Coordinates of C-alpha atoms and ligand atoms in Angstrom, one line a residue:
Chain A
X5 CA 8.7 11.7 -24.4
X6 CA 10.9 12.5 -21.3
X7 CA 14.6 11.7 -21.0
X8 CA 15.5 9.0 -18.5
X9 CA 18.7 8.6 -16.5
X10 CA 18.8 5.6 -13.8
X11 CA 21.1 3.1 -12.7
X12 CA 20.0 -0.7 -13.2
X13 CA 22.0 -3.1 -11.6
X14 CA 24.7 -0.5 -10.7
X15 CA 25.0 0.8 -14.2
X16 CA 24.2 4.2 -15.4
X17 CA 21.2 4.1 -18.2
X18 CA 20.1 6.9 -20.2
X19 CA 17.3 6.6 -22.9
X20 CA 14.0 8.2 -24.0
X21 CA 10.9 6.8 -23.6
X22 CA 7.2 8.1 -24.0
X23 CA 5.7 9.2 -20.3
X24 CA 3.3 6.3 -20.3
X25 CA 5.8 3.8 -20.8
X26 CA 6.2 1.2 -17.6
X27 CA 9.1 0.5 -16.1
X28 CA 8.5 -2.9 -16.9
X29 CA 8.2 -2.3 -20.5
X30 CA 11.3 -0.2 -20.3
X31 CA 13.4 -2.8 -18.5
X32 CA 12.2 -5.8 -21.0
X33 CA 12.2 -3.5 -24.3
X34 CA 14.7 -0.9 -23.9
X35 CA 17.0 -2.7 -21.7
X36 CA 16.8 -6.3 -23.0
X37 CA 16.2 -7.0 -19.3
X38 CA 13.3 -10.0 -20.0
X39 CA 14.0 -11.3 -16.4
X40 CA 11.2 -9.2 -15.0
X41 CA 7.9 -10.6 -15.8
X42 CA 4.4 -9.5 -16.0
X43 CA 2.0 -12.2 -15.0
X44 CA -1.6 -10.0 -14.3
X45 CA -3.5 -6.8 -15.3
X46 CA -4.3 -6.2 -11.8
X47 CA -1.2 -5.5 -9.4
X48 CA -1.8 -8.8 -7.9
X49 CA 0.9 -11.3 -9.3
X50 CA 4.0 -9.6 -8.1
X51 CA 6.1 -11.3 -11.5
X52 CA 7.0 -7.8 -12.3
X53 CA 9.1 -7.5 -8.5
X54 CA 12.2 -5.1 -8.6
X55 CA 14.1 -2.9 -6.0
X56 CA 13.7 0.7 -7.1
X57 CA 15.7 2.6 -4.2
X58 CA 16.2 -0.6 -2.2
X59 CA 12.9 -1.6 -2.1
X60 CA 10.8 -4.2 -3.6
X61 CA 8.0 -2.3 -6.2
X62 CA 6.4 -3.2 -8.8
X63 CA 7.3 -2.2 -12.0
X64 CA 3.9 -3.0 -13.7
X65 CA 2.7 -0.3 -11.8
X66 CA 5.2 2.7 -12.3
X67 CA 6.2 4.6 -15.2
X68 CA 9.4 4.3 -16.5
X69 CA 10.2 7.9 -15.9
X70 CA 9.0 8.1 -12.4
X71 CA 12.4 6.1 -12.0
X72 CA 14.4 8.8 -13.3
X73 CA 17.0 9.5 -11.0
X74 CA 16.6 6.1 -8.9
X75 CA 18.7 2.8 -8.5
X76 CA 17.2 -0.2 -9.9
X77 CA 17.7 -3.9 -8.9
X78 CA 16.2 -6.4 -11.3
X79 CA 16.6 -10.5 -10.8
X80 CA 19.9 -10.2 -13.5
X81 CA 21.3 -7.8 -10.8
X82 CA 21.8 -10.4 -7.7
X83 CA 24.0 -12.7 -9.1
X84 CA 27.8 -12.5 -9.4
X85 CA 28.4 -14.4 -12.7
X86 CA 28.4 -17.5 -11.9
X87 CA 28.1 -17.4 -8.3
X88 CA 24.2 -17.3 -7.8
X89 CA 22.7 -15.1 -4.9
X90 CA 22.4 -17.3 -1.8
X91 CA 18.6 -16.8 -2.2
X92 CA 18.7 -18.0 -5.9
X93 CA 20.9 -21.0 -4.8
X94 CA 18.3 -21.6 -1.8
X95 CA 15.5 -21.5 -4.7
X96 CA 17.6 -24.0 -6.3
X97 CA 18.4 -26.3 -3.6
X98 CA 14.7 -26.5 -2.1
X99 CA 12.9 -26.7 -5.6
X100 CA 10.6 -23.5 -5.3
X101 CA 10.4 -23.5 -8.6
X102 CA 8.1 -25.3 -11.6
X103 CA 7.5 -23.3 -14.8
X104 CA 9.7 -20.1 -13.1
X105 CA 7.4 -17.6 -14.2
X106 CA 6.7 -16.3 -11.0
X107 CA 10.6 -16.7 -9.6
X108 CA 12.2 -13.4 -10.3
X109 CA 9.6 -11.7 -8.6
X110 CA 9.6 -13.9 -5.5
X111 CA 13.1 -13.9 -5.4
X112 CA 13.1 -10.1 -5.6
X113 CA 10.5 -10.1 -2.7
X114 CA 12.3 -12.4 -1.4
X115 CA 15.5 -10.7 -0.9
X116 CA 13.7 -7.2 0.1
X117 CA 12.1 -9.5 2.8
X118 CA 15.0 -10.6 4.4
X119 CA 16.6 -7.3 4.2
X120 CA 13.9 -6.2 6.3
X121 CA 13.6 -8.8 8.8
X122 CA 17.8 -8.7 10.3
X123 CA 15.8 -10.4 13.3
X124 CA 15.5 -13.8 11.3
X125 CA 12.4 -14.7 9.6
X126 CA 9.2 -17.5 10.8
X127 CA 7.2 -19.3 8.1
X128 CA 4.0 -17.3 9.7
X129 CA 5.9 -13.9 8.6
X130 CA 7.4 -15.1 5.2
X131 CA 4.1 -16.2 4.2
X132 CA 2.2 -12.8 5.0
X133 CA 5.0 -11.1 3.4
X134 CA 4.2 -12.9 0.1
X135 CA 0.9 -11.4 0.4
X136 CA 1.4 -9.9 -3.6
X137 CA 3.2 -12.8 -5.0
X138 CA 1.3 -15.5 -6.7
X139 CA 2.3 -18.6 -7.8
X140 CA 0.2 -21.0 -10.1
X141 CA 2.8 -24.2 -10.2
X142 CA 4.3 -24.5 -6.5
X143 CA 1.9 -24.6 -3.7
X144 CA 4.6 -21.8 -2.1
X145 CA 5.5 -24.7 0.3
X146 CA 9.1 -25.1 -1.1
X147 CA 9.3 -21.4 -2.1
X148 CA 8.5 -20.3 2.0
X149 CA 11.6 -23.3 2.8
X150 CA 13.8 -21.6 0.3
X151 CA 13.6 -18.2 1.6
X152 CA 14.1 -19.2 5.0
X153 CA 17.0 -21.4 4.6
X154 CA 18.3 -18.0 2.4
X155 CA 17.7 -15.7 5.5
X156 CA 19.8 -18.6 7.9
X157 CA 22.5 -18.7 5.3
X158 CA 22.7 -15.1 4.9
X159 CA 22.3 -14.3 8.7
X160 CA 25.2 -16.9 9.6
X161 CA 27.6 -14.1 7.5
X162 CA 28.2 -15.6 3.9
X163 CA 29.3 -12.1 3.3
X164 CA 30.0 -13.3 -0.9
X165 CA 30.1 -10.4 -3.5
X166 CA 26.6 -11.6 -4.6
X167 CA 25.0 -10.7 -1.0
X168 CA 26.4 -6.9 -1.7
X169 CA 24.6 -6.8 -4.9
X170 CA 21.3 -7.1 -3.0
Chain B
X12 CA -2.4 3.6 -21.4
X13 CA -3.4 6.5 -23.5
X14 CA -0.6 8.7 -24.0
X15 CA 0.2 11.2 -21.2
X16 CA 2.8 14.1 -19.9
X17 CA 4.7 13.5 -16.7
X18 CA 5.9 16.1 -14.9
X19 CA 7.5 15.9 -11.5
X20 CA 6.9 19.0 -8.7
X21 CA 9.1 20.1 -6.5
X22 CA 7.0 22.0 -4.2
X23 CA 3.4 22.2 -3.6
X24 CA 3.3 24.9 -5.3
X25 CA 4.8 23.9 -8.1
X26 CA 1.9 20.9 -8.0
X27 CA -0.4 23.8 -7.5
X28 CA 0.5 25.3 -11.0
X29 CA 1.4 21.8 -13.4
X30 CA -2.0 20.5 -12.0
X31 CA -4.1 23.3 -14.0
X32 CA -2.5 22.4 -17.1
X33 CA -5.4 20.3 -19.3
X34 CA -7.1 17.3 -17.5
X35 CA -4.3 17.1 -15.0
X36 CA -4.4 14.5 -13.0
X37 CA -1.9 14.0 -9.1
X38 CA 0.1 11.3 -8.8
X39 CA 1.2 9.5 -5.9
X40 CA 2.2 6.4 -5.0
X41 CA 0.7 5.2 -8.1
X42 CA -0.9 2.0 -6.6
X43 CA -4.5 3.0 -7.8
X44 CA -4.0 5.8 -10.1
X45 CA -1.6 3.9 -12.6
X46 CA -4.1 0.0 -12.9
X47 CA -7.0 2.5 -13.7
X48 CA -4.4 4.2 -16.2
X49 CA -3.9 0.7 -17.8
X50 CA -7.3 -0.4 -18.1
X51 CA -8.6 3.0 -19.0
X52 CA -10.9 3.8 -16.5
X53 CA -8.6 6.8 -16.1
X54 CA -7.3 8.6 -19.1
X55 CA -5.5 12.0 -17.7
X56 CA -3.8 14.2 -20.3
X57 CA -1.2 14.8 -17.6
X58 CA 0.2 13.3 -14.7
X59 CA 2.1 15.5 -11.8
X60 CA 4.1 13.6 -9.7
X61 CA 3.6 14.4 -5.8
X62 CA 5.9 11.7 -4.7
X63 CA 9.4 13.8 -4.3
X64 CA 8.3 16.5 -2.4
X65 CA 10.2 17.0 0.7
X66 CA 7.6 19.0 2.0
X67 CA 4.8 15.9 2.0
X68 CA 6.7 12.9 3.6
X69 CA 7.4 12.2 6.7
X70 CA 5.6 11.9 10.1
X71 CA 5.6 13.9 13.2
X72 CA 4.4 13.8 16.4
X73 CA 4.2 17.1 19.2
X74 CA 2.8 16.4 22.3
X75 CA -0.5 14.4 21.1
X76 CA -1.2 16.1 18.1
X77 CA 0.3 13.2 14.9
X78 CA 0.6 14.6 11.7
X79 CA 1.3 12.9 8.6
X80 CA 2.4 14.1 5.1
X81 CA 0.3 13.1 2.3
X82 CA 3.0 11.5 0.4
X83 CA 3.9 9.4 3.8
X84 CA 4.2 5.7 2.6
X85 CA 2.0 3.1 3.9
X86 CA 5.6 1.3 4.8
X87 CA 7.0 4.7 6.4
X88 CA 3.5 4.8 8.5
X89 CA 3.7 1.4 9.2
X90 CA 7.3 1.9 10.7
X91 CA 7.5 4.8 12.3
X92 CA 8.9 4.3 15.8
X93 CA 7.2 7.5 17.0
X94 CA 3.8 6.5 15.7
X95 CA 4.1 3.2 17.6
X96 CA 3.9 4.9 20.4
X97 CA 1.5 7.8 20.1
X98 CA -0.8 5.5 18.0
X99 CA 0.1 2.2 17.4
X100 CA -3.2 0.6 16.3
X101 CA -2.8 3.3 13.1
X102 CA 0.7 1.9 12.4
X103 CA -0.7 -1.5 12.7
X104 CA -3.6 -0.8 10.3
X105 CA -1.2 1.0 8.1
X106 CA 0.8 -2.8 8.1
X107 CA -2.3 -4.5 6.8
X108 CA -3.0 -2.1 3.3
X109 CA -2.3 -4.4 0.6
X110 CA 1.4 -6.3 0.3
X111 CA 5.0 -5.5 0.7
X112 CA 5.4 -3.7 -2.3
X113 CA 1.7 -1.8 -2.4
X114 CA 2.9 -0.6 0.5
X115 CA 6.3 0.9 -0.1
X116 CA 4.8 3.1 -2.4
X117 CA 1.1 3.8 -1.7
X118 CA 0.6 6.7 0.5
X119 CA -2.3 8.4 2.8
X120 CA -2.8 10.8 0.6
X121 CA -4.0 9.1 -2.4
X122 CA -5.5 6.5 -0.1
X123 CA -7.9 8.9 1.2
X124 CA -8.1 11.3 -2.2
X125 CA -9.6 7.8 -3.8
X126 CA -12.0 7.1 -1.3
X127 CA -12.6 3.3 -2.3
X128 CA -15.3 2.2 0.3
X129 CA -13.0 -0.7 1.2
X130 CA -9.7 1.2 1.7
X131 CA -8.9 0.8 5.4
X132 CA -7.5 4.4 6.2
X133 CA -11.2 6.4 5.8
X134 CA -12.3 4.2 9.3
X135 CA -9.3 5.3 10.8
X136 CA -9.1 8.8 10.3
X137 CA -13.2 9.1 10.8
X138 CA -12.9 7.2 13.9
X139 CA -9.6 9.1 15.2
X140 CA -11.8 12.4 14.1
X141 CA -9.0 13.6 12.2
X142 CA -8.5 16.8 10.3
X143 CA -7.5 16.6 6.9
X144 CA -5.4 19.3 5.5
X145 CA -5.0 20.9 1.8
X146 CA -3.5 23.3 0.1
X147 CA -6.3 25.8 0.6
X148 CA -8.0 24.5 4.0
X149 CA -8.6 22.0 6.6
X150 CA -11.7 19.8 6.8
X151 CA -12.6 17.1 9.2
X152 CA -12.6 13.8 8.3
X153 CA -16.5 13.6 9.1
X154 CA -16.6 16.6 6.1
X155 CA -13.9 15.4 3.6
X156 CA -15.3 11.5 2.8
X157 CA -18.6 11.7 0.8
X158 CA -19.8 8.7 -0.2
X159 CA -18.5 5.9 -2.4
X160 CA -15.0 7.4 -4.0
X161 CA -16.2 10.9 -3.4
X162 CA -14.5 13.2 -1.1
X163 CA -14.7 17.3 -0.9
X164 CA -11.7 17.5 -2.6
X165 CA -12.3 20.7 -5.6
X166 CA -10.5 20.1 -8.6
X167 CA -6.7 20.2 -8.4
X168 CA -7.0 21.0 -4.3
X169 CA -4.2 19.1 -3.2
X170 CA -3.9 17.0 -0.1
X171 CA -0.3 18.1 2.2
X172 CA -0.8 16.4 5.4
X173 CA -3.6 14.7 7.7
X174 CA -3.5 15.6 11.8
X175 CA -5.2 14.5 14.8
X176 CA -4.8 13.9 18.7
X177 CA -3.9 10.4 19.7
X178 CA -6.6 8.3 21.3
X179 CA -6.3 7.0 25.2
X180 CA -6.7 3.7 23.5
X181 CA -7.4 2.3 19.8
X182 CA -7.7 -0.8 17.4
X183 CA -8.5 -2.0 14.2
X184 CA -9.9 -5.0 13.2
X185 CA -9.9 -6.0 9.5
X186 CA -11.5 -8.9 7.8
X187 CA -10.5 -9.7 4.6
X188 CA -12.1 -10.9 1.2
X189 CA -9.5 -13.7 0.9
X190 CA -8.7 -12.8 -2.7
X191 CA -8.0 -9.3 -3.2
X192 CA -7.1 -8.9 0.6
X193 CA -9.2 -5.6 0.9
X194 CA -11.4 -5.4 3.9
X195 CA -14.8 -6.7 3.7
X196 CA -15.8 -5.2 7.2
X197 CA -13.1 -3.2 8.8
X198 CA -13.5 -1.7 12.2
X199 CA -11.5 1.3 13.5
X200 CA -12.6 2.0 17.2
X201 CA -10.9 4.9 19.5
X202 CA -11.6 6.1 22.9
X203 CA -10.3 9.6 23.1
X204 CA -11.3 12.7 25.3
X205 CA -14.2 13.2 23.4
X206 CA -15.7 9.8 23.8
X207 CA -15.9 6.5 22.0
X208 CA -16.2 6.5 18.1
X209 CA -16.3 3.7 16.0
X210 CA -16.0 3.7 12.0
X211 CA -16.5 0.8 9.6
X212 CA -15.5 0.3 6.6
X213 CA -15.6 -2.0 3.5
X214 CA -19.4 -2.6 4.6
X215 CA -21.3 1.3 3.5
X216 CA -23.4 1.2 0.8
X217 CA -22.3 4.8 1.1
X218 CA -18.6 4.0 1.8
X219 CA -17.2 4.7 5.2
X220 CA -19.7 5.1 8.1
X221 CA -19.7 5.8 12.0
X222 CA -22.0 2.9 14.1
X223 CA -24.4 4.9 16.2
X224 CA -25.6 1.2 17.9
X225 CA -21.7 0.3 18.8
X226 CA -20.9 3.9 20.0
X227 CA -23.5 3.7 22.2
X228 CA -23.0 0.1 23.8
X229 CA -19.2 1.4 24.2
X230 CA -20.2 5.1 25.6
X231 CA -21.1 2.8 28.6
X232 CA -18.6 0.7 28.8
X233 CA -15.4 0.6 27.1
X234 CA -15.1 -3.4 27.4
X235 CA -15.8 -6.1 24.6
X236 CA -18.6 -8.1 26.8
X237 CA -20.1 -4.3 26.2
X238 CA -21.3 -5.5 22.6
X239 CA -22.8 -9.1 23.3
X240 CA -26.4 -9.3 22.2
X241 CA -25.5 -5.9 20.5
X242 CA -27.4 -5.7 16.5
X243 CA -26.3 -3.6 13.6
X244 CA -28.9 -3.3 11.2
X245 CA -28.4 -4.7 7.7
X246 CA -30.4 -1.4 6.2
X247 CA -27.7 0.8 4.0
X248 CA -25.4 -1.8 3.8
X249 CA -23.5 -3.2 0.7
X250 CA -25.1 -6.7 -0.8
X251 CA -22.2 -8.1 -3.2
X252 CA -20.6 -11.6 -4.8
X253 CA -19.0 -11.6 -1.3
X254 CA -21.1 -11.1 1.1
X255 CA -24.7 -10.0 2.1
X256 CA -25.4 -7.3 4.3
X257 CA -26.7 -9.4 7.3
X258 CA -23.7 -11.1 7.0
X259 CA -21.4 -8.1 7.5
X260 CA -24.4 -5.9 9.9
X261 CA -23.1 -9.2 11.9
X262 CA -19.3 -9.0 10.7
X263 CA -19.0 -5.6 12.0
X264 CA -20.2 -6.7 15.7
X265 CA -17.4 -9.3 15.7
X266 CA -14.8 -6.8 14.8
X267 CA -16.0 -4.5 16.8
X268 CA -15.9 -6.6 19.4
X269 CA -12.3 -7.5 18.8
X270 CA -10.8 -4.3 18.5
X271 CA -12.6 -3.2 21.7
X272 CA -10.4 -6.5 22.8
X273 CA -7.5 -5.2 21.0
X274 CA -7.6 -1.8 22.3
X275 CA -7.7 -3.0 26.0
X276 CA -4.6 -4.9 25.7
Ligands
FAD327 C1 -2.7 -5.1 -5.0 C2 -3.2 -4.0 -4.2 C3 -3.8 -4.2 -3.0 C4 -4.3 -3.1 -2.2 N1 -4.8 -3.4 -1.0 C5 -5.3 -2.4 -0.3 C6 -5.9 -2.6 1.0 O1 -5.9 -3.8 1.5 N2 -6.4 -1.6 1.7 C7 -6.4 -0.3 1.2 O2 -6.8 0.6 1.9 N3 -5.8 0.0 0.0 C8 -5.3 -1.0 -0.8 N4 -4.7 -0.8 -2.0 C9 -4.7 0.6 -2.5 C10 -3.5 1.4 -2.0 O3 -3.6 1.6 -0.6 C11 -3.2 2.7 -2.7 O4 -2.0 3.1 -2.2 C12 -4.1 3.8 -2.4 O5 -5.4 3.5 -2.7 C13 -3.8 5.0 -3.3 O6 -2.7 5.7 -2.9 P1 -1.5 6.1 -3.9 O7 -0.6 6.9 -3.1 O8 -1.0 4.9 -4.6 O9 -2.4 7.1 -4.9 P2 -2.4 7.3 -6.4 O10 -2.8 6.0 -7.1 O11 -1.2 8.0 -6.9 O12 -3.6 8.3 -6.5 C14 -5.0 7.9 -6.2 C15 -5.9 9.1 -6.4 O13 -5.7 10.1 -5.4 C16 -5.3 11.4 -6.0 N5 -4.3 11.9 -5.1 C17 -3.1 11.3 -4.8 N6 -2.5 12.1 -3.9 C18 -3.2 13.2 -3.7 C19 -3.1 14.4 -2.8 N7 -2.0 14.6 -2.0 N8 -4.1 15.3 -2.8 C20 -5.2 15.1 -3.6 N9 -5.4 14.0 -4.4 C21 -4.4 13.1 -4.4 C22 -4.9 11.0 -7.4 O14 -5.0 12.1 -8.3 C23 -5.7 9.8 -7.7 O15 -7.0 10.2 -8.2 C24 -4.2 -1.8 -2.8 C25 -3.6 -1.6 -4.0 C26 -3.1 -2.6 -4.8 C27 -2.5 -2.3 -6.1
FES328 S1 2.6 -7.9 -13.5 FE1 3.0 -6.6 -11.8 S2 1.8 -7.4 -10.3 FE2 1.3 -8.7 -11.9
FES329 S1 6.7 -21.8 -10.5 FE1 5.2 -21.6 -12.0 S2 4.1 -19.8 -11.4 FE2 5.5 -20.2 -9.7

């Protein structure tokens, strides 16, 4: 058992958990968080997506306690009550979403991506960048128009409290 | 997961002492380590955590000599502005491993500690004829990989940094099973003062290998139209659900031949 101490979604946490524990398991079980998913066994799915530090991970695949002393981002993190995140409104808008399984990961990646890419984003890039994301319902077709009408939006300046929370 | 003790090092030394505690195992980036946890393939009593020491991140280049800390993320090697310009086709290769998130926590280290025959970095630091250094000495990268997931790592030995001189000119050519992504013929090729050298991987029945026939074609003349009519032989390579031997003996001419492309860009 270790003692934990993180911020999730710009809260301080504190809590025990035993060392083997996932921070997926600890942010559905400990933290009521159920917005993160898990979806495989394997690494591969990318359901489980959250920023640790500012950048996307995922949480299947990292203990709990190896977040000890880090900043955590999870999907109930981006929007600013009502207001959703410009990339969750873009999800919205451009139906890249069926069952929403897989959402709060991509959005997750999603939002890391654009981060990353100030530049502006192409639909070659924003599909290799969704390399560890899989999606059984969508096709990605309105998922990749989603994220790049997020990254227009967001480039143009929509400076909203939700873009901060990112 | 079986149960297990964390502990996090501050120093290698610290990592030096936690890791003699039971079956102790290093941690990482996590990105093999922790799916072989879940699954129980791997079943340490205790886990010590290399990834927040200071001491192990980072990349620097002098001169032409590169060096790169252990715990140096695939992301931070991909990015580094300094590596894009000593070596860019290693940056580039590094932009390859796996996805976004793989990447912003995998490292070199545990990369070339695990030794998968399809991981891409073993082609580049045998081809690049790096030097691989440890707590208690350096080995060559010709030395250090040993066959499928072996290395000459001793128990608890632990990684800090790999090091080599930049290359004239290099590539790397991957291509990929279109499933898991991993490389089911990469090609690393370099062109440094010491000549032309050429590792494969994803293809060894014996993991990462050097190609004698392509080094020699190149040794010539550095230029793709160098390899045409050029055949690798099929013997010692991997046979599997996705694909046969001759298929990549024939695979690792093409890349070849594309980095060689690549490389005189
Ligand atoms: C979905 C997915 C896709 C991937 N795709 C690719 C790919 O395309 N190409 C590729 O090459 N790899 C790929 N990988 C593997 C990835 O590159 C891992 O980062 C790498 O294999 C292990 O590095 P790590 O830092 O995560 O090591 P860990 O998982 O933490 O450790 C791996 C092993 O190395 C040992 N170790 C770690 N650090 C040290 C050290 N400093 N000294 C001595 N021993 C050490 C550990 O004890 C452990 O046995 C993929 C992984 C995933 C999950
Ligand atoms: S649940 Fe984490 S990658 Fe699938
Ligand atoms: S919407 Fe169903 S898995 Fe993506």
């Amino acid at each position: 058992m270790s003692d934990l101490s993180l911020m999730v979604n710009g809260k301080r946490v504190s809590g025990t958990a035993e060392d083997r524990t996932l921070l997926v398991h600890f942010l559905r079980e400990n933290l009521g968080l159920t917005g993160t998913h898990v979806g495989c066994d394997t690494s591969q799915c990318g359901a489980c997506v959250v920023h640790v530090d500012g950048k996307a991970v995922k949480s299947c695949s990292m203990l709990a306690v190896q977040a000890s002393g880090s900043s955590v981002v999870t999907i109930e993190g981006l929007a600013n009550g009502a207001d959703l995140h410009p990339v969750q409104a873009a999800f919205k808008e451009h139906h890249g979403l069926q069952c929403g399984f897989c959402t709060p990961g991509m959005i997750m990646t999603a939002t890391d991506m654009i981060a990353r890419h100030p530049e502006g984003l192409d639909e070659a890039t924003v599909r290799a960048e969704l390399e560890g994301n899989i999606c059984r319902c969508t096709g990605y077709h309105n998922i990749v128009k989603a994220i790049l009408a997020a990254s227009k939006t967001m480039a143009k300046g929509v400076k909203g409290k939700a873009k901060q929370a990112a | 997961m079986y149960s297990v003790n964390y502990h996090r090092a501050t120093s290698v030394a610290d990592a030096a002492k936690l890791v003699k505690s039971g079956d102790a195992k290093l941690l990482s980036g996590g990105m093999t380590l922790i799916p072989a946890m879940k699954t129980r393939l791997a079943a340490p009593s205790d886990l010590v955590d290399l990834s927040r020491i200071k001491e192990l991140q980072g990349v620097k280049v002098s001169g032409k000599t590169v060096t790169i800390g252990a715990a140096t993320t695939h992301y931070d090697v991909a990015n580094d502005e300094k590596l894009k310009k000593a070596c860019p086709a290693l940056a580039h290769m590094a932009s390859l491993i796996g996805d976004p998130a793989v990447r912003h926590r995998g490292t070199i280290g545990g990369s070339i500690a695990n030794n998968d025959p399809a991981a891409d970095y073993p082609a580049a630091l045998l081809a690049l004829g790096a030097t691989i250094v440890t707590n208690k000495r350096e080995i060559g990268a010709d030395k250090f990989f040993k066959g499928l997931f072996e290395t000459a790592l001793k128990d608890g030995e632990i990684i800090t940094a790999v090091s080599f001189s930049a290359p004239a000119k290099a590539a790397y050519e991957k291509f990929r099973n279109p499933a898991s992504r991993y490389a089911i013929v990469g090609v690393f090729v370099a062109k440094g003062k010491d000549g032309v050298s050429v590792a494969v991987t994803g293809a060894g029945d014996d993991g990462v290998f050097r190609s004698k026939e392509i080094e020699a074609a190149l040794v010539k003349n550095f230029a793709a139209s160098a390899l045409d009519g050029v055949k690798v032989p099929a013997k010692n390579l991997m046979t599997d659900i996705h694909a046969s031997a001759e298929y990549r003996a024939n695979l690792i001419a093409v890349m070849a031949k594309r980095a060689v492309a690549a490389a005189n860009v």
